[in-house]
Amino acid sequence: MDTRFLPLRRVLTGEPADEDQLAGQLAFVQARLDCADFRVANLLAALLLDDTGRGRLSEDQREQIVTTVLGFRYWLDEPGVDGMCLFSENHQILFASCDYLAGQLHPARVFSNDGRSGAEHRDRAAIRVRQWLGRRWQHGFSEWLSNTYYEEHIAAVALLAGFAADDDIRAQATGVLDLLLLDLALHSWTDGQDRWFIPSSGRCYAPGKQAPGGSAVADIMRWAFGPGEVQDQEWATLSAILFASGYEVPEQIRAIAHDRDGATIDQAMGLELAEAAALREPAPLGEVETRGTLWWAMEAFTTPESIVDTMRAFRAWRMKDNPFLTNLTPFAKLPEALLPGLIRILNPATQGVALERARVRTRRTPHWLLSSAQRYRPGGYGDQQHLWTALLPRGVTVFATHPGGAMFDDVARNFSPGEWVGNGINPDVVQHGRVLIAFHHLGVRSGYLEPKRRLESHLWWPRTDFDETQQGQRWVAGRIGSAYIGVRSWAPLEFVSRNEIRQPGKVTVWVVLMGDAETYADLAEFAAEVAAIPVVAGDLPDNRHLMVWADGHRHDLTFGGAHLIDGEPVILSEDRYASRFVTAERGPERIDVGGHVLTAAGREQQ
């Protein structure tokens, strides 16, 4: 099966589509394989371009696509058993956008999967669309700053911004699309030759962490901000939906991306589990759907706070055969009142999948970028969360993780956490100026489904990508161009391979110091400062207290507890945005980006 996307450039120019390529897309959708919604979005973009006169399809191609689109399964309450994931944050908006636009195109046609008319599909999907967009405005993105899933978010929202007939939906989608591009502008970094986006992230895979130049959002940034040209010349990716939508990047957002002066960006997104449990929202499609989509966009399936709502949705939507959730089947017969307590007793490792509130700090300079999700659930289970990264010229990254292991033995769910994806157990991460501290403490309670815990953490250090490096028993330093990075450990290091440095032990610490050639005469001077950083773990039982002196400041960090800098408690910002580019409180009424003003309804008229 040819699984390539239909090239939208050909549709726009009227060139005939490759028949094998189109057949592969149609077969993928008809089989309802996971990520079929990506293909439906691509096919709908082709139909909408044709429908609005901006593109051309042959009559035969159009009818094949329409028949397939009208037979698709668009939501969890529709008939059908398949292996699709419909419920994560990115899939929710992709399915809802496609459902809405398919119904808009064919309001009088019957959708063969459930027998509803296109108008019924459009109207029900509009409720889901508005709810999803409203939540993103209010709370931010659960899959925060993901260089994988922001492509899916952007494609789905661009479909609405470019093609929704409803003025309010189109305006609301355009505003959320601005927020997504704002995130890319704020947290990306360029050396003038290329641009990379690898800040802390809610969901990130190994390739996107280790080689961010090939990430899913790379072409989106080239198209939106430069430098460089879009590499997908045929527009045969999800990103191309944005390119073809007619969306224009606001100049104020483009200016942020082009700004190369130093900046610190604080941005808090998402909900704590307790906040989500207490949240009450309108439920036009029923409480099961409203609560289920809230929790499942956060990937919070098996936490004490979410388990009752999860099982109600699991039963209502007949999910026992879905490969992603089939292991919940035994819980379906238990009394609801027992479920939260049972989760607390079992302490399942699957709790780590949940995407909770992230308080991100990104420091960017002309030489480097340093980013982290500070104090993110230290000692809790992890999954795909990328908690910190240092980004250097040529797209070289440095980060550390506690290597995890698969909780299941099936292909759909066995890839995270892993060697370099997420953390088995989350560290406590703090960041101040050009210093970052990642404090790993593995002496926390074990739980159900957790594989054998490895007593170590390791550092991704691609040695051969540096112009020069130096190292010692408890430190390593490197230079790329004018950028310097040094890492100081608590325990002695094991230099395992050209990419990996291991720090064994139940307690491990990585202290990161960034620098540049404007401040230091050479790498040797910088490395001497790194090697001399005092790192002391002790005082409290089981080494839960850490003292670090770096860059002229003393850090006292209690694992999961207080963080003091020079004796003063650190209180993390809860603002949606806090930077010299944009400021906005939590749950904002307005977001002013240098005069480009957004509200929940979209762009404010100037």
Short mmCIF file of N, CA and C in Angstrom, two decimals, residues 324-393:
data_model
loop_
_atom_site.label_atom_id
_atom_site.label_comp_id
_atom_site.label_asym_id
_atom_site.label_seq_id
_atom_site.Cartn_x
_atom_site.Cartn_y
_atom_site.Cartn_z
N PHE A 324 -5.54 0.45 22.13
CA PHE A 324 -4.89 1.38 23.05
C PHE A 324 -5.44 1.26 24.47
N LEU A 325 -6.70 0.81 24.60
CA LEU A 325 -7.35 0.82 25.90
C LEU A 325 -7.88 -0.54 26.33
N THR A 326 -7.57 -1.59 25.60
CA THR A 326 -8.15 -2.90 25.89
C THR A 326 -7.82 -3.40 27.29
N ASN A 327 -6.67 -2.99 27.85
CA ASN A 327 -6.29 -3.46 29.18
C ASN A 327 -7.16 -2.88 30.30
N LEU A 328 -8.03 -1.95 29.97
CA LEU A 328 -8.95 -1.42 30.97
C LEU A 328 -10.16 -2.33 31.17
N THR A 329 -10.34 -3.32 30.33
CA THR A 329 -11.53 -4.17 30.37
C THR A 329 -11.82 -4.75 31.75
N PRO A 330 -10.84 -5.27 32.51
CA PRO A 330 -11.16 -5.83 33.83
C PRO A 330 -11.75 -4.81 34.80
N PHE A 331 -11.43 -3.52 34.61
CA PHE A 331 -11.94 -2.50 35.52
C PHE A 331 -13.41 -2.17 35.24
N ALA A 332 -13.91 -2.57 34.06
CA ALA A 332 -15.25 -2.17 33.66
C ALA A 332 -16.34 -2.77 34.54
N LYS A 333 -16.04 -3.89 35.19
CA LYS A 333 -17.05 -4.57 35.99
C LYS A 333 -16.99 -4.19 37.47
N LEU A 334 -16.03 -3.38 37.85
CA LEU A 334 -15.87 -3.03 39.26
C LEU A 334 -16.76 -1.85 39.63
N PRO A 335 -17.24 -1.80 40.87
CA PRO A 335 -18.03 -0.64 41.31
C PRO A 335 -17.21 0.64 41.22
N GLU A 336 -17.84 1.70 40.74
CA GLU A 336 -17.11 2.96 40.54
C GLU A 336 -16.48 3.46 41.83
N ALA A 337 -17.16 3.27 42.95
CA ALA A 337 -16.65 3.82 44.21
C ALA A 337 -15.30 3.23 44.61
N LEU A 338 -15.00 2.03 44.10
CA LEU A 338 -13.74 1.37 44.45
C LEU A 338 -12.57 1.81 43.58
N LEU A 339 -12.86 2.39 42.42
CA LEU A 339 -11.82 2.60 41.43
C LEU A 339 -10.71 3.56 41.86
N PRO A 340 -11.02 4.77 42.40
CA PRO A 340 -9.92 5.66 42.78
C PRO A 340 -9.01 5.04 43.84
N GLY A 341 -9.59 4.38 44.82
CA GLY A 341 -8.77 3.74 45.85
C GLY A 341 -7.92 2.62 45.29
N LEU A 342 -8.48 1.86 44.36
CA LEU A 342 -7.73 0.77 43.74
C LEU A 342 -6.52 1.32 42.98
N ILE A 343 -6.71 2.43 42.27
CA ILE A 343 -5.59 3.04 41.54
C ILE A 343 -4.51 3.49 42.52
N ARG A 344 -4.92 4.04 43.64
CA ARG A 344 -3.92 4.48 44.63
C ARG A 344 -3.14 3.30 45.18
N ILE A 345 -3.80 2.17 45.37
CA ILE A 345 -3.12 0.98 45.88
C ILE A 345 -2.19 0.40 44.83
N LEU A 346 -2.67 0.27 43.60
CA LEU A 346 -1.87 -0.34 42.53
C LEU A 346 -0.73 0.57 42.08
N ASN A 347 -0.96 1.89 42.13
CA ASN A 347 0.04 2.85 41.66
C ASN A 347 0.55 2.47 40.27
N PRO A 348 -0.34 2.35 39.28
CA PRO A 348 0.10 1.86 37.96
C PRO A 348 1.04 2.84 37.27
N ALA A 349 2.02 2.28 36.58
CA ALA A 349 2.97 3.12 35.84
C ALA A 349 2.28 3.89 34.72
N THR A 350 1.10 3.45 34.30
CA THR A 350 0.37 4.15 33.24
C THR A 350 -0.07 5.55 33.66
N GLN A 351 0.00 5.86 34.95
CA GLN A 351 -0.30 7.23 35.39
C GLN A 351 0.65 8.24 34.75
N GLY A 352 1.85 7.77 34.40
CA GLY A 352 2.85 8.66 33.82
C GLY A 352 2.48 9.19 32.45
N VAL A 353 1.52 8.54 31.80
CA VAL A 353 1.09 9.00 30.47
C VAL A 353 0.39 10.35 30.57
N ALA A 354 -0.24 10.63 31.72
CA ALA A 354 -1.02 11.86 31.88
C ALA A 354 -0.16 13.09 31.67
N LEU A 355 -0.71 14.04 30.92
CA LEU A 355 -0.03 15.30 30.63
C LEU A 355 -0.60 16.38 31.53
N GLU A 356 0.13 16.71 32.56
CA GLU A 356 -0.33 17.70 33.53
C GLU A 356 0.22 19.08 33.19
N ARG A 357 -0.07 20.03 34.06
CA ARG A 357 0.33 21.41 33.84
C ARG A 357 1.85 21.52 33.75
N ALA A 358 2.31 22.20 32.73
CA ALA A 358 3.75 22.39 32.51
C ALA A 358 4.09 23.87 32.65
N ARG A 359 5.11 24.14 33.44
CA ARG A 359 5.62 25.50 33.64
C ARG A 359 6.97 25.59 32.93
N VAL A 360 6.91 26.02 31.70
CA VAL A 360 8.08 25.97 30.81
C VAL A 360 8.87 27.26 30.92
N ARG A 361 10.17 27.10 31.00
CA ARG A 361 11.09 28.24 30.87
C ARG A 361 12.04 27.96 29.72
N THR A 362 12.12 28.90 28.79
CA THR A 362 13.06 28.82 27.68
C THR A 362 13.94 30.06 27.69
N ARG A 363 15.24 29.83 27.75
CA ARG A 363 16.21 30.92 27.64
C ARG A 363 16.91 30.79 26.30
N ARG A 364 16.83 31.84 25.49
CA ARG A 364 17.49 31.79 24.20
C ARG A 364 18.44 32.99 24.06
N THR A 365 19.60 32.75 23.49
CA THR A 365 20.60 33.78 23.22
C THR A 365 21.03 33.66 21.77
N PRO A 366 21.87 34.55 21.26
CA PRO A 366 22.36 34.37 19.90
C PRO A 366 23.17 33.09 19.71
N HIS A 367 23.58 32.45 20.83
CA HIS A 367 24.50 31.32 20.75
C HIS A 367 23.84 29.98 21.04
N TRP A 368 22.76 29.95 21.85
CA TRP A 368 22.19 28.68 22.29
C TRP A 368 20.78 28.90 22.83
N LEU A 369 20.10 27.78 23.07
CA LEU A 369 18.78 27.78 23.72
C LEU A 369 18.79 26.73 24.82
N LEU A 370 18.16 27.06 25.95
CA LEU A 370 18.02 26.13 27.08
C LEU A 370 16.57 26.17 27.52
N SER A 371 15.93 25.00 27.64
CA SER A 371 14.50 24.96 27.92
C SER A 371 14.16 23.81 28.86
N SER A 372 13.16 24.04 29.72
CA SER A 372 12.75 22.98 30.66
C SER A 372 11.31 23.17 31.09
N ALA A 373 10.70 22.07 31.52
CA ALA A 373 9.43 22.10 32.25
C ALA A 373 9.81 21.96 33.72
N GLN A 374 9.74 23.06 34.46
CA GLN A 374 10.28 23.07 35.81
C GLN A 374 9.35 22.36 36.80
N ARG A 375 9.96 21.57 37.66
CA ARG A 375 9.28 20.87 38.77
C ARG A 375 8.11 20.03 38.26
N TYR A 376 8.26 19.40 37.11
CA TYR A 376 7.17 18.62 36.52
C TYR A 376 7.10 17.24 37.17
N ARG A 377 6.17 17.07 38.08
CA ARG A 377 5.84 15.78 38.70
C ARG A 377 7.10 15.00 39.11
N PRO A 378 8.02 15.60 39.89
CA PRO A 378 9.25 14.88 40.26
C PRO A 378 8.96 13.62 41.07
N GLY A 379 9.60 12.53 40.69
CA GLY A 379 9.38 11.25 41.36
C GLY A 379 8.20 10.48 40.83
N GLY A 380 7.41 11.09 39.94
CA GLY A 380 6.29 10.40 39.32
C GLY A 380 6.73 9.66 38.08
N TYR A 381 5.87 8.81 37.59
CA TYR A 381 6.17 8.10 36.35
C TYR A 381 6.15 9.08 35.18
N GLY A 382 6.96 8.77 34.17
CA GLY A 382 6.98 9.55 32.94
C GLY A 382 6.51 8.71 31.77
N ASP A 383 6.43 9.37 30.63
CA ASP A 383 6.07 8.65 29.40
C ASP A 383 6.79 9.28 28.21
N GLN A 384 6.16 10.23 27.54
CA GLN A 384 6.79 10.88 26.39
C GLN A 384 7.20 12.32 26.67
N GLN A 385 7.05 12.77 27.92
CA GLN A 385 7.39 14.15 28.25
C GLN A 385 8.91 14.37 28.12
N HIS A 386 9.26 15.41 27.41
CA HIS A 386 10.67 15.80 27.24
C HIS A 386 10.91 16.97 28.19
N LEU A 387 11.58 16.71 29.32
CA LEU A 387 11.59 17.69 30.40
C LEU A 387 12.65 18.76 30.27
N TRP A 388 13.73 18.49 29.57
CA TRP A 388 14.68 19.59 29.35
C TRP A 388 15.57 19.31 28.16
N THR A 389 16.08 20.37 27.59
CA THR A 389 16.99 20.24 26.46
C THR A 389 17.87 21.47 26.36
N ALA A 390 19.08 21.26 25.88
CA ALA A 390 19.97 22.35 25.46
C ALA A 390 20.16 22.21 23.96
N LEU A 391 20.00 23.32 23.25
CA LEU A 391 20.11 23.33 21.79
C LEU A 391 21.27 24.22 21.37
N LEU A 392 22.12 23.69 20.52
CA LEU A 392 23.34 24.35 20.09
C LEU A 392 23.34 24.52 18.58
N PRO A 393 24.28 25.30 18.02
CA PRO A 393 24.34 25.44 16.57
C PRO A 393 24.39 24.10 15.85
#
